[in-house]
Coordinates of N, CA, C and O in Angstrom, one line a residue:
Q1031 N 150.8 23.7 84.7 CA 150.6 25.1 84.8 C 150.9 25.9 83.5 O 150.2 26.9 83.2
D1032 N 151.8 25.4 82.7 CA 152.1 26.0 81.4 C 150.9 26.0 80.5 O 150.6 27.0 79.9
L1033 N 150.2 24.9 80.5 CA 149.0 24.7 79.7 C 147.9 25.7 80.1 O 147.3 26.4 79.3
E1034 N 147.7 25.9 81.4 CA 146.8 26.9 81.9 C 147.1 28.3 81.4 O 146.3 29.1 81.0
K1035 N 148.4 28.6 81.5 CA 148.8 30.0 81.1 C 148.6 30.2 79.6 O 148.1 31.2 79.2
V1036 N 148.9 29.2 78.8 CA 148.8 29.4 77.4 C 147.3 29.5 77.0 O 146.9 30.3 76.2
L1037 N 146.5 28.6 77.6 CA 145.0 28.5 77.2 C 144.3 29.8 77.7 O 143.3 30.2 77.1
S1038 N 144.8 30.4 78.8 CA 144.1 31.6 79.3 C 144.2 32.8 78.2 O 143.4 33.7 78.3
E1039 N 145.1 32.6 77.3 CA 145.2 33.6 76.2 C 144.3 33.4 75.0 O 144.2 34.2 74.2
F1040 N 143.7 32.2 75.0 CA 142.9 31.8 73.9 C 141.5 31.3 74.3 O 141.1 30.2 73.9
L1041 N 140.8 32.1 75.0 CA 139.5 31.7 75.5 C 138.5 31.6 74.4 O 137.4 31.0 74.7
N1042 N 138.7 32.1 73.2 CA 137.8 32.0 72.1 C 138.0 30.8 71.2 O 137.5 30.8 70.1
L1043 N 138.9 29.9 71.6 CA 139.2 28.7 70.7 C 137.9 28.0 70.4 O 137.1 27.8 71.2
K1044 N 137.9 27.5 69.1 CA 136.8 26.7 68.6 C 137.2 25.2 68.5 O 136.3 24.3 68.6
E1045 N 138.5 25.0 68.3 CA 138.9 23.6 68.1 C 140.2 23.5 68.9 O 141.1 24.3 68.8
L1046 N 140.3 22.3 69.6 CA 141.5 22.1 70.4 C 142.0 20.6 70.2 O 141.2 19.7 70.4
F1047 N 143.3 20.5 69.9 CA 143.9 19.1 69.8 C 144.8 18.9 70.9 O 145.8 19.6 71.1
L1048 N 144.5 17.9 71.7 CA 145.4 17.5 72.8 C 145.7 16.0 72.7 O 145.5 15.2 73.6
V1049 N 146.0 15.5 71.5 CA 146.2 14.1 71.2 C 147.6 13.7 71.7 O 148.6 14.4 71.5
E1050 N 147.7 12.5 72.2 CA 149.0 11.8 72.6 C 149.8 12.7 73.5 O 150.9 13.0 73.3
N1051 N 149.1 13.0 74.6 CA 149.8 13.8 75.7 C 150.0 13.1 77.0 O 150.5 13.7 77.9
N1052 N 149.6 11.9 77.0 CA 149.8 11.1 78.2 C 149.0 11.6 79.4 O 149.4 11.4 80.6
F1053 N 147.9 12.3 79.2 CA 147.1 12.8 80.3 C 146.4 11.6 81.0 O 145.8 10.8 80.3
E1054 N 146.6 11.5 82.3 CA 145.9 10.5 83.0 C 144.6 11.0 83.6 O 143.6 10.4 83.8
E1055 N 144.7 12.3 83.9 CA 143.5 13.1 84.4 C 143.2 14.2 83.4 O 144.0 14.7 82.7
F1056 N 141.9 14.5 83.5 CA 141.5 15.6 82.6 C 142.2 16.9 82.9 O 142.2 17.3 84.1
P1057 N 142.7 17.6 81.9 CA 143.4 18.8 82.1 C 142.4 20.0 82.4 O 141.9 20.5 81.4
H1058 N 142.2 20.3 83.6 CA 141.2 21.3 84.0 C 141.3 22.6 83.4 O 140.3 23.3 83.2
P1059 N 142.5 23.1 83.0 CA 142.5 24.5 82.4 C 141.6 24.6 81.1 O 141.1 25.6 80.8
I1060 N 141.4 23.4 80.4 CA 140.6 23.6 79.2 C 139.1 23.7 79.4 O 138.4 24.1 78.5
K1061 N 138.6 23.5 80.7 CA 137.2 23.7 80.9 C 136.8 25.1 80.8 O 135.6 25.4 80.7
K1062 N 137.7 26.0 80.8 CA 137.4 27.5 80.6 C 137.1 27.8 79.2 O 136.7 28.9 78.9
L1063 N 137.4 26.9 78.3 CA 137.2 27.2 76.9 C 135.7 26.8 76.5 O 135.5 25.9 75.7
R1064 N 134.8 27.6 77.0 CA 133.4 27.2 76.9 C 132.8 27.3 75.4 O 131.8 26.8 75.1
G1065 N 133.6 27.9 74.5 CA 133.1 28.1 73.2 C 133.6 27.0 72.2 O 133.3 27.0 71.0
L1066 N 134.3 26.0 72.8 CA 134.9 24.9 72.0 C 133.8 24.2 71.2 O 132.7 23.8 71.8
E1067 N 134.0 23.9 70.0 CA 133.1 23.1 69.1 C 133.7 21.8 68.8 O 132.9 20.8 68.6
K1068 N 135.0 21.7 68.8 CA 135.7 20.4 68.5 C 136.8 20.2 69.5 O 137.6 21.1 69.7
L1069 N 136.8 19.0 70.1 CA 137.8 18.7 71.1 C 138.4 17.3 70.8 O 137.6 16.3 70.7
Y1070 N 139.7 17.2 70.6 CA 140.4 15.9 70.3 C 141.2 15.6 71.5 O 142.2 16.2 71.8
L1071 N 140.8 14.5 72.2 CA 141.6 14.0 73.4 C 142.0 12.6 73.2 O 142.2 11.8 74.1
K1072 N 142.2 12.2 71.9 CA 142.6 10.9 71.5 C 144.0 10.5 72.1 O 144.8 11.4 72.3
N1073 N 144.2 9.2 72.3 CA 145.5 8.7 72.7 C 146.1 9.3 73.9 O 147.3 9.8 73.9
N1074 N 145.3 9.3 75.0 CA 145.8 9.7 76.3 C 145.6 8.5 77.2 O 145.4 7.4 76.6
T1075 N 145.6 8.6 78.5 CA 145.4 7.5 79.3 C 144.3 7.7 80.3 O 144.4 7.3 81.5
F1076 N 143.3 8.4 79.9 CA 142.1 8.7 80.8 C 141.4 7.4 81.2 O 141.1 6.6 80.3
K1077 N 141.2 7.2 82.5 CA 140.4 6.1 83.0 C 139.0 6.6 83.3 O 138.0 5.8 83.2
V1078 N 138.9 7.8 83.8 CA 137.6 8.4 84.1 C 137.7 9.9 83.7 O 138.7 10.5 83.6
L1079 N 136.5 10.4 83.5 CA 136.3 11.9 83.2 C 135.7 12.5 84.4 O 134.9 11.8 85.2
P1080 N 135.9 13.8 84.7 CA 135.2 14.4 85.8 C 133.7 14.3 85.7 O 133.1 14.3 84.6
D1081 N 133.1 14.2 86.9 CA 131.6 14.1 86.9 C 130.9 15.2 86.2 O 129.8 15.0 85.6
D1082 N 131.5 16.4 86.2 CA 130.8 17.5 85.6 C 131.3 17.8 84.2 O 131.1 18.9 83.6
F1083 N 132.0 16.9 83.6 CA 132.6 17.0 82.2 C 131.6 17.6 81.2 O 131.9 18.4 80.4
G1084 N 130.4 17.1 81.2 CA 129.4 17.5 80.3 C 128.9 18.9 80.4 O 128.1 19.3 79.6
T1085 N 129.4 19.6 81.4 CA 128.9 21.0 81.6 C 130.0 22.0 81.1 O 129.7 23.2 81.0
Y1086 N 131.1 21.5 80.7 CA 132.2 22.4 80.4 C 132.1 23.1 79.0 O 132.5 24.2 78.8
F1087 N 131.5 22.4 78.0 CA 131.6 22.8 76.7 C 130.2 22.8 76.0 O 129.8 21.9 75.3
P1088 N 129.4 23.8 76.3 CA 128.0 23.8 75.8 C 127.8 23.9 74.3 O 126.8 23.5 73.8
E1089 N 128.9 24.3 73.6 CA 128.8 24.4 72.1 C 129.4 23.2 71.4 O 129.5 23.1 70.2
L1090 N 129.9 22.2 72.1 CA 130.6 21.0 71.6 C 129.8 20.3 70.6 O 128.7 19.8 70.9
E1091 N 130.4 20.0 69.4 CA 129.7 19.3 68.3 C 130.5 18.0 68.0 O 130.0 17.1 67.4
Y1092 N 131.8 18.0 68.3 CA 132.7 16.9 67.9 C 133.6 16.6 69.1 O 134.3 17.5 69.6
L1093 N 133.6 15.3 69.5 CA 134.4 14.9 70.6 C 135.1 13.6 70.3 O 134.4 12.6 70.0
N1094 N 136.4 13.6 70.4 CA 137.2 12.3 70.1 C 137.9 12.0 71.4 O 138.8 12.6 71.8
L1095 N 137.4 10.9 72.0 CA 138.0 10.3 73.2 C 138.6 8.9 73.0 O 138.7 8.1 73.9
S1096 N 138.8 8.6 71.7 CA 139.3 7.2 71.4 C 140.7 7.0 71.9 O 141.4 8.0 72.2
D1097 N 141.1 5.7 72.0 CA 142.4 5.3 72.5 C 142.7 5.8 73.9 O 143.8 6.4 74.1
N1098 N 141.8 5.7 74.8 CA 142.1 5.9 76.2 C 141.8 4.7 77.0 O 141.8 3.6 76.4
E1099 N 141.4 4.8 78.2 CA 141.2 3.6 79.0 C 139.8 3.7 79.7 O 139.6 3.2 80.8
L1100 N 138.9 4.4 79.1 CA 137.6 4.7 79.7 C 136.7 3.4 79.6 O 136.7 2.7 78.7
S1101 N 135.9 3.3 80.7 CA 134.9 2.2 80.7 C 133.5 2.7 81.1 O 132.6 1.9 81.1
S1102 N 133.4 4.0 81.4 CA 132.1 4.6 81.7 C 132.2 6.1 81.3 O 133.3 6.6 81.2
L1103 N 131.1 6.7 81.3 CA 131.0 8.2 81.0 C 130.1 8.8 82.1 O 129.2 8.2 82.6
P1104 N 130.4 10.0 82.5 CA 129.6 10.7 83.6 C 128.2 11.0 83.0 O 128.1 11.3 81.8
E1105 N 127.3 11.1 83.9 CA 125.9 11.4 83.6 C 125.8 12.8 83.0 O 124.9 13.1 82.2
S1106 N 126.7 13.7 83.3 CA 126.7 15.0 82.8 C 126.8 15.1 81.3 O 126.5 16.1 80.6
F1107 N 127.2 14.0 80.6 CA 127.3 13.9 79.2 C 125.9 14.3 78.5 O 125.9 14.7 77.4
I1108 N 124.8 14.1 79.2 CA 123.5 14.4 78.7 C 123.4 15.9 78.3 O 122.6 16.3 77.5
N1109 N 124.3 16.7 78.9 CA 124.3 18.2 78.5 C 124.9 18.5 77.2 O 124.8 19.6 76.7
F1110 N 125.5 17.5 76.5 CA 126.1 17.7 75.2 C 125.0 17.6 74.1 O 125.0 16.8 73.2
D1111 N 124.0 18.5 74.2 CA 122.9 18.4 73.3 C 123.1 18.9 71.9 O 122.3 18.8 71.0
K1112 N 124.4 19.4 71.6 CA 124.7 19.8 70.2 C 125.7 18.8 69.6 O 126.1 19.0 68.4
L1113 N 126.1 17.8 70.4 CA 127.1 16.8 69.9 C 126.6 16.0 68.7 O 125.5 15.4 68.8
K1114 N 127.4 16.1 67.6 CA 127.0 15.3 66.4 C 128.0 14.1 66.2 O 127.5 13.1 65.7
Y1115 N 129.2 14.3 66.6 CA 130.2 13.2 66.4 C 130.8 12.8 67.7 O 131.3 13.7 68.4
L1116 N 130.8 11.6 68.0 CA 131.4 11.1 69.3 C 132.2 9.8 68.9 O 131.7 8.8 68.4
S1117 N 133.5 9.9 69.2 CA 134.4 8.7 69.0 C 134.9 8.2 70.4 O 135.6 8.9 71.1
L1118 N 134.5 7.0 70.7 CA 135.0 6.3 71.9 C 135.7 5.0 71.6 O 135.7 4.1 72.4
G1119 N 136.2 4.8 70.4 CA 136.9 3.6 70.0 C 138.1 3.3 70.8 O 138.7 4.2 71.4
F1120 N 138.5 2.1 70.9 CA 139.7 1.6 71.5 C 139.7 2.1 73.0 O 140.7 2.7 73.5
N1121 N 138.6 1.8 73.7 CA 138.6 2.0 75.1 C 138.2 0.7 75.8 O 138.5 -0.4 75.2
N1122 N 137.6 0.7 77.0 CA 137.3 -0.5 77.7 C 135.8 -0.6 78.0 O 135.4 -1.2 79.0
F1123 N 134.9 -0.1 77.1 CA 133.5 -0.2 77.4 C 133.0 -1.6 77.2 O 133.3 -2.3 76.2
T1124 N 132.2 -2.1 78.1 CA 131.6 -3.4 78.0 C 130.1 -3.3 77.5 O 129.5 -4.3 77.2
E1125 N 129.6 -2.1 77.5 CA 128.3 -1.8 77.1 C 128.3 -0.4 76.5 O 129.1 0.4 76.8
I1126 N 127.3 -0.1 75.7 CA 127.1 1.3 75.2 C 126.6 2.1 76.4 O 125.6 1.8 77.0
P1127 N 127.4 3.1 76.8 CA 126.9 3.9 77.9 C 125.5 4.5 77.7 O 125.2 5.1 76.7
Q1128 N 124.7 4.3 78.7 CA 123.3 4.7 78.7 C 123.1 6.2 78.4 O 122.2 6.6 77.6
V1129 N 124.0 7.0 78.9 CA 123.9 8.4 78.7 C 124.0 8.8 77.2 O 123.4 9.8 76.8
I1130 N 124.8 8.1 76.4 CA 124.9 8.3 75.0 C 123.6 8.2 74.3 O 123.3 8.9 73.3
L1131 N 122.8 7.3 74.8 CA 121.5 6.9 74.1 C 120.5 8.0 74.2 O 119.4 7.9 73.7
N1132 N 120.8 9.1 74.9 CA 119.9 10.2 75.0 C 120.5 11.5 74.3 O 119.9 12.5 74.3
L1133 N 121.6 11.3 73.6 CA 122.2 12.4 72.8 C 121.6 12.3 71.4 O 122.2 11.9 70.4
T1134 N 120.4 12.8 71.3 CA 119.6 12.7 70.0 C 120.2 13.5 68.9 O 119.7 13.3 67.7
S1135 N 121.1 14.4 69.1 CA 121.7 15.2 68.0 C 122.8 14.4 67.3 O 123.3 14.8 66.2
L1136 N 123.3 13.2 67.9 CA 124.4 12.5 67.3 C 124.0 12.0 65.9 O 123.0 11.5 65.6
T1137 N 125.0 12.2 65.0 CA 124.9 11.7 63.6 C 126.0 10.6 63.4 O 125.9 9.8 62.5
N1138 N 127.1 10.6 64.2 CA 128.2 9.7 64.0 C 128.6 9.2 65.4 O 129.0 10.0 66.2
L1139 N 128.6 7.9 65.6 CA 129.0 7.3 66.8 C 130.0 6.2 66.5 O 129.7 5.2 65.8
D1140 N 131.2 6.3 67.1 CA 132.2 5.3 66.9 C 132.6 4.6 68.2 O 133.0 5.3 69.1
L1141 N 132.3 3.3 68.2 CA 132.6 2.5 69.4 C 133.5 1.3 69.0 O 133.4 0.3 69.6
L1142 N 134.3 1.5 68.0 CA 135.2 0.5 67.5 C 136.1 0.0 68.6 O 136.6 0.7 69.4
S1143 N 136.3 -1.3 68.6 CA 137.3 -2.0 69.4 C 137.1 -1.7 70.9 O 138.0 -1.2 71.6
N1144 N 136.0 -2.1 71.4 CA 135.7 -2.1 72.8 C 135.4 -3.6 73.2 O 135.9 -4.5 72.5
K1145 N 134.6 -3.8 74.2 CA 134.2 -5.1 74.6 C 132.7 -5.2 74.7 O 132.1 -5.9 75.6
I1146 N 132.0 -4.5 73.9 CA 130.5 -4.4 73.9 C 129.9 -5.7 73.4 O 130.3 -6.2 72.3
D1147 N 129.0 -6.3 74.1 CA 128.4 -7.6 73.7 C 126.9 -7.5 73.4 O 126.3 -8.5 72.9
T1148 N 126.3 -6.4 73.7 CA 124.8 -6.2 73.3 C 124.6 -4.8 72.9 O 125.3 -3.8 73.3
I1149 N 123.5 -4.6 72.1 CA 123.0 -3.3 71.7 C 121.7 -3.1 72.4 O 120.8 -3.9 72.2
P1150 N 121.6 -2.1 73.2 CA 120.4 -1.9 74.0 C 119.2 -1.4 73.1 O 119.5 -0.7 72.0
D1151 N 118.0 -1.6 73.5 CA 116.8 -1.1 72.8 C 116.9 0.4 72.6 O 116.4 0.9 71.5
E1152 N 117.4 1.1 73.5 CA 117.4 2.5 73.5 C 118.2 3.1 72.3 O 118.2 4.3 72.1
I1153 N 119.0 2.3 71.6 CA 119.8 2.8 70.5 C 118.8 3.5 69.5 O 119.2 4.4 68.8
S1154 N 117.6 3.0 69.5 CA 116.6 3.6 68.5 C 116.3 5.1 68.9 O 115.6 5.8 68.0
N1155 N 116.7 5.6 70.0 CA 116.5 7.0 70.4 C 117.3 7.9 69.5 O 117.1 9.1 69.3
L1156 N 118.4 7.4 68.9 CA 119.4 8.1 68.1 C 118.9 8.3 66.7 O 119.5 7.8 65.7
K1157 N 117.7 8.9 66.5 CA 117.0 9.0 65.2 C 117.8 9.6 64.1 O 117.6 9.4 62.9
D1158 N 118.8 10.5 64.4 CA 119.6 11.2 63.4 C 120.9 10.5 63.1 O 121.7 11.0 62.3
L1159 N 121.1 9.3 63.7 CA 122.4 8.6 63.5 C 122.5 8.2 62.0 O 121.6 7.5 61.5
E1160 N 123.6 8.6 61.4 CA 123.9 8.2 60.1 C 125.1 7.2 60.0 O 125.1 6.3 59.1
T1161 N 126.0 7.2 60.9 CA 127.2 6.3 60.9 C 127.3 5.7 62.3 O 127.3 6.4 63.3
L1162 N 127.4 4.4 62.3 CA 127.6 3.7 63.6 C 128.7 2.6 63.4 O 128.6 1.8 62.5
N1163 N 129.7 2.7 64.2 CA 130.8 1.8 64.1 C 130.9 1.0 65.4 O 131.3 1.5 66.4
L1164 N 130.5 -0.3 65.3 CA 130.6 -1.2 66.4 C 131.5 -2.4 66.0 O 131.4 -3.5 66.6
G1165 N 132.4 -2.1 65.1 CA 133.4 -3.2 64.7 C 134.3 -3.6 65.8 O 134.6 -2.8 66.7
F1166 N 134.8 -4.8 65.7 CA 135.8 -5.3 66.7 C 135.3 -5.2 68.1 O 135.9 -4.7 69.0
N1167 N 134.1 -5.8 68.3 CA 133.5 -5.9 69.7 C 133.1 -7.3 69.9 O 133.7 -8.2 69.3
C1168 N 132.2 -7.6 70.8 CA 131.8 -9.0 71.1 C 130.3 -9.3 70.9 O 129.7 -10.1 71.6
L1169 N 129.8 -8.6 69.9 CA 128.3 -8.8 69.6 C 128.1 -10.2 69.0 O 128.8 -10.6 68.1
T1170 N 127.0 -10.8 69.5 CA 126.6 -12.1 68.9 C 125.3 -12.0 68.2 O 125.0 -12.8 67.3
L1171 N 124.5 -11.0 68.5 CA 123.3 -10.7 67.7 C 123.0 -9.3 67.6 O 123.5 -8.5 68.4
L1172 N 122.2 -9.0 66.6 CA 121.9 -7.6 66.3 C 120.5 -7.3 66.8 O 119.5 -7.9 66.3
N1173 N 120.4 -6.4 67.7 CA 119.1 -6.0 68.3 C 118.2 -5.4 67.2 O 118.7 -4.5 66.5
E1174 N 117.0 -5.8 67.1 CA 116.1 -5.2 66.1 C 115.9 -3.7 66.2 O 115.5 -3.1 65.3
S1175 N 116.1 -3.2 67.4 CA 116.0 -1.7 67.6 C 116.9 -0.9 66.7 O 116.6 0.2 66.3
I1176 N 118.0 -1.5 66.3 CA 118.9 -0.8 65.4 C 118.3 -0.6 64.0 O 118.6 0.3 63.3
C1177 N 117.3 -1.4 63.7 CA 116.6 -1.3 62.4 C 115.6 -0.1 62.4 O 115.0 0.1 61.4
K1178 N 115.5 0.6 63.5 CA 114.7 1.8 63.6 C 115.5 3.1 63.3 O 114.9 4.1 63.4
L1179 N 116.7 2.9 63.1 CA 117.6 4.0 62.8 C 117.6 4.3 61.3 O 118.5 3.9 60.5
Y1180 N 116.5 4.9 60.8 CA 116.2 5.0 59.4 C 117.1 5.9 58.6 O 117.2 5.8 57.4
K1181 N 117.9 6.7 59.3 CA 118.9 7.6 58.6 C 120.2 6.9 58.5 O 121.2 7.4 57.9
L1182 N 120.4 5.7 59.1 CA 121.7 5.0 59.1 C 122.1 4.7 57.7 O 121.4 4.0 57.0
S1183 N 123.3 5.2 57.3 CA 123.8 5.0 56.0 C 125.1 4.2 56.0 O 125.5 3.7 55.0
N1184 N 125.8 4.2 57.1 CA 127.1 3.5 57.2 C 127.1 2.7 58.5 O 127.1 3.3 59.6
L1185 N 127.2 1.4 58.4 CA 127.2 0.6 59.6 C 128.3 -0.4 59.5 O 128.4 -1.2 58.6
S1186 N 129.2 -0.4 60.5 CA 130.3 -1.3 60.6 C 130.1 -2.2 61.8 O 130.0 -1.8 62.9
L1187 N 130.1 -3.5 61.5 CA 129.9 -4.6 62.5 C 131.0 -5.6 62.3 O 130.8 -6.8 62.8
F1188 N 132.1 -5.3 61.6 CA 133.1 -6.3 61.4 C 133.7 -6.8 62.7 O 133.7 -6.2 63.7
K1189 N 134.3 -8.0 62.6 CA 135.0 -8.6 63.7 C 134.1 -8.7 65.0 O 134.5 -8.3 66.1
N1190 N 132.9 -9.3 64.8 CA 132.1 -9.6 65.9 C 131.7 -11.1 65.8 O 132.5 -11.8 65.1
K1191 N 130.7 -11.5 66.4 CA 130.3 -12.9 66.3 C 128.8 -13.1 65.9 O 128.1 -14.0 66.4
I1192 N 128.4 -12.2 65.0 CA 127.0 -12.2 64.6 C 126.8 -13.3 63.5 O 127.6 -13.4 62.6
S1193 N 125.7 -14.0 63.7 CA 125.4 -15.1 62.7 C 124.2 -14.9 61.8 O 124.0 -15.6 60.9
Y1194 N 123.4 -13.9 62.2 CA 122.2 -13.6 61.3 C 121.8 -12.1 61.5 O 122.1 -11.5 62.5
L1195 N 121.0 -11.6 60.6 CA 120.5 -10.3 60.6 C 119.0 -10.4 60.8 O 118.3 -11.3 60.2
P1196 N 118.4 -9.6 61.6 CA 116.9 -9.6 61.8 C 116.2 -9.3 60.5 O 116.7 -8.5 59.6
D1197 N 115.0 -9.8 60.3 CA 114.2 -9.5 59.1 C 114.0 -8.0 58.9 O 114.0 -7.5 57.8
S1198 N 113.8 -7.3 60.0 CA 113.6 -5.8 59.9 C 114.8 -5.1 59.4 O 114.7 -3.9 59.1
F1199 N 116.0 -5.7 59.2 CA 117.2 -5.1 58.7 C 116.9 -4.4 57.4 O 117.5 -3.4 57.0
R1200 N 116.1 -5.0 56.6 CA 115.7 -4.5 55.3 C 115.1 -3.1 55.3 O 115.0 -2.4 54.3
D1201 N 114.6 -2.7 56.5 CA 114.0 -1.4 56.7 C 115.0 -0.2 56.7 O 114.6 0.9 56.6
L1202 N 116.3 -0.6 56.7 CA 117.3 0.4 56.7 C 117.6 0.9 55.3 O 118.7 0.6 54.7
E1203 N 116.7 1.6 54.7 CA 116.7 1.9 53.3 C 117.8 3.0 53.0 O 118.1 3.1 51.8
S1204 N 118.3 3.7 53.9 CA 119.4 4.7 53.7 C 120.8 4.1 53.6 O 121.7 4.8 53.4
M1205 N 120.9 2.8 53.9 CA 122.2 2.1 54.0 C 123.0 2.2 52.7 O 122.5 1.8 51.6
N1206 N 124.2 2.7 52.8 CA 125.1 2.8 51.6 C 126.3 1.9 51.8 O 126.9 1.4 50.9
V1207 N 126.8 1.9 53.1 CA 128.0 1.1 53.4 C 127.7 0.2 54.6 O 127.2 0.6 55.6
L1208 N 127.9 -1.1 54.4 CA 127.7 -2.1 55.4 C 128.9 -3.0 55.5 O 129.2 -3.7 54.5
N1209 N 129.5 -3.1 56.6 CA 130.7 -3.9 56.8 C 130.4 -5.0 57.8 O 130.2 -4.8 59.0
L1210 N 130.3 -6.3 57.3 CA 130.0 -7.4 58.1 C 131.2 -8.4 58.1 O 131.0 -9.6 58.4
N1211 N 132.3 -8.0 57.7 CA 133.5 -8.9 57.6 C 133.7 -9.6 58.9 O 133.5 -9.0 60.0
N1212 N 134.3 -10.8 58.9 CA 134.7 -11.5 60.0 C 133.7 -11.7 61.1 O 133.9 -11.3 62.3
N1213 N 132.5 -12.2 60.7 CA 131.5 -12.6 61.7 C 131.3 -14.1 61.6 O 132.2 -14.8 61.2
K1214 N 130.1 -14.6 62.0 CA 129.9 -16.0 62.0 C 128.7 -16.4 61.1 O 128.1 -17.4 61.3
F1215 N 128.6 -15.7 60.0 CA 127.5 -16.0 59.0 C 127.9 -17.3 58.3 O 129.0 -17.5 57.9
E1216 N 126.8 -18.2 58.2 CA 127.0 -19.4 57.4 C 126.1 -19.3 56.2 O 126.5 -19.8 55.1
V1217 N 125.0 -18.8 56.3 CA 124.0 -18.5 55.2 C 123.7 -17.1 55.2 O 123.4 -16.5 56.2
F1218 N 123.6 -16.5 54.0 CA 123.3 -15.1 54.0 C 122.0 -14.9 53.2 O 121.8 -15.5 52.2

């Protein structure tokens, strides 16, 4: 209740940090902060987000949900049409949530240290993606659709089980940083 009282005084907040607060459930008082552009909810213990989570913050551009216990996202995430940065590292995802693959405004997607074993074809929908972190997952091969992300300049695939790159990988002409450490390459 204290949080609700405090936040009711700051309805025009643009940026909110609620890192390391041991929240198990989403703190509903913050959904009144409709003008938020950046929201940091890192290092809590969320297992699920409310079904209507994606309707709370229409101006959101930056969302950090890393270091929680999430394994899925609500379909309402599709409403985050201004979202540029999404961090979901250190959670329990076994696949890239389908709803993310429709967030065409994303420029930075962090899925570090989950349990993801495949990259879906729909990753190519993220045409503006510049940075993709899939390090420390369970990938064994790199889907060719990733090679259609022509703006991709920073790709981290370290600590996976990838043994080769598709021929079309050379089409990623914007690439500046590529991390392939600790994979299964024998010939490069």
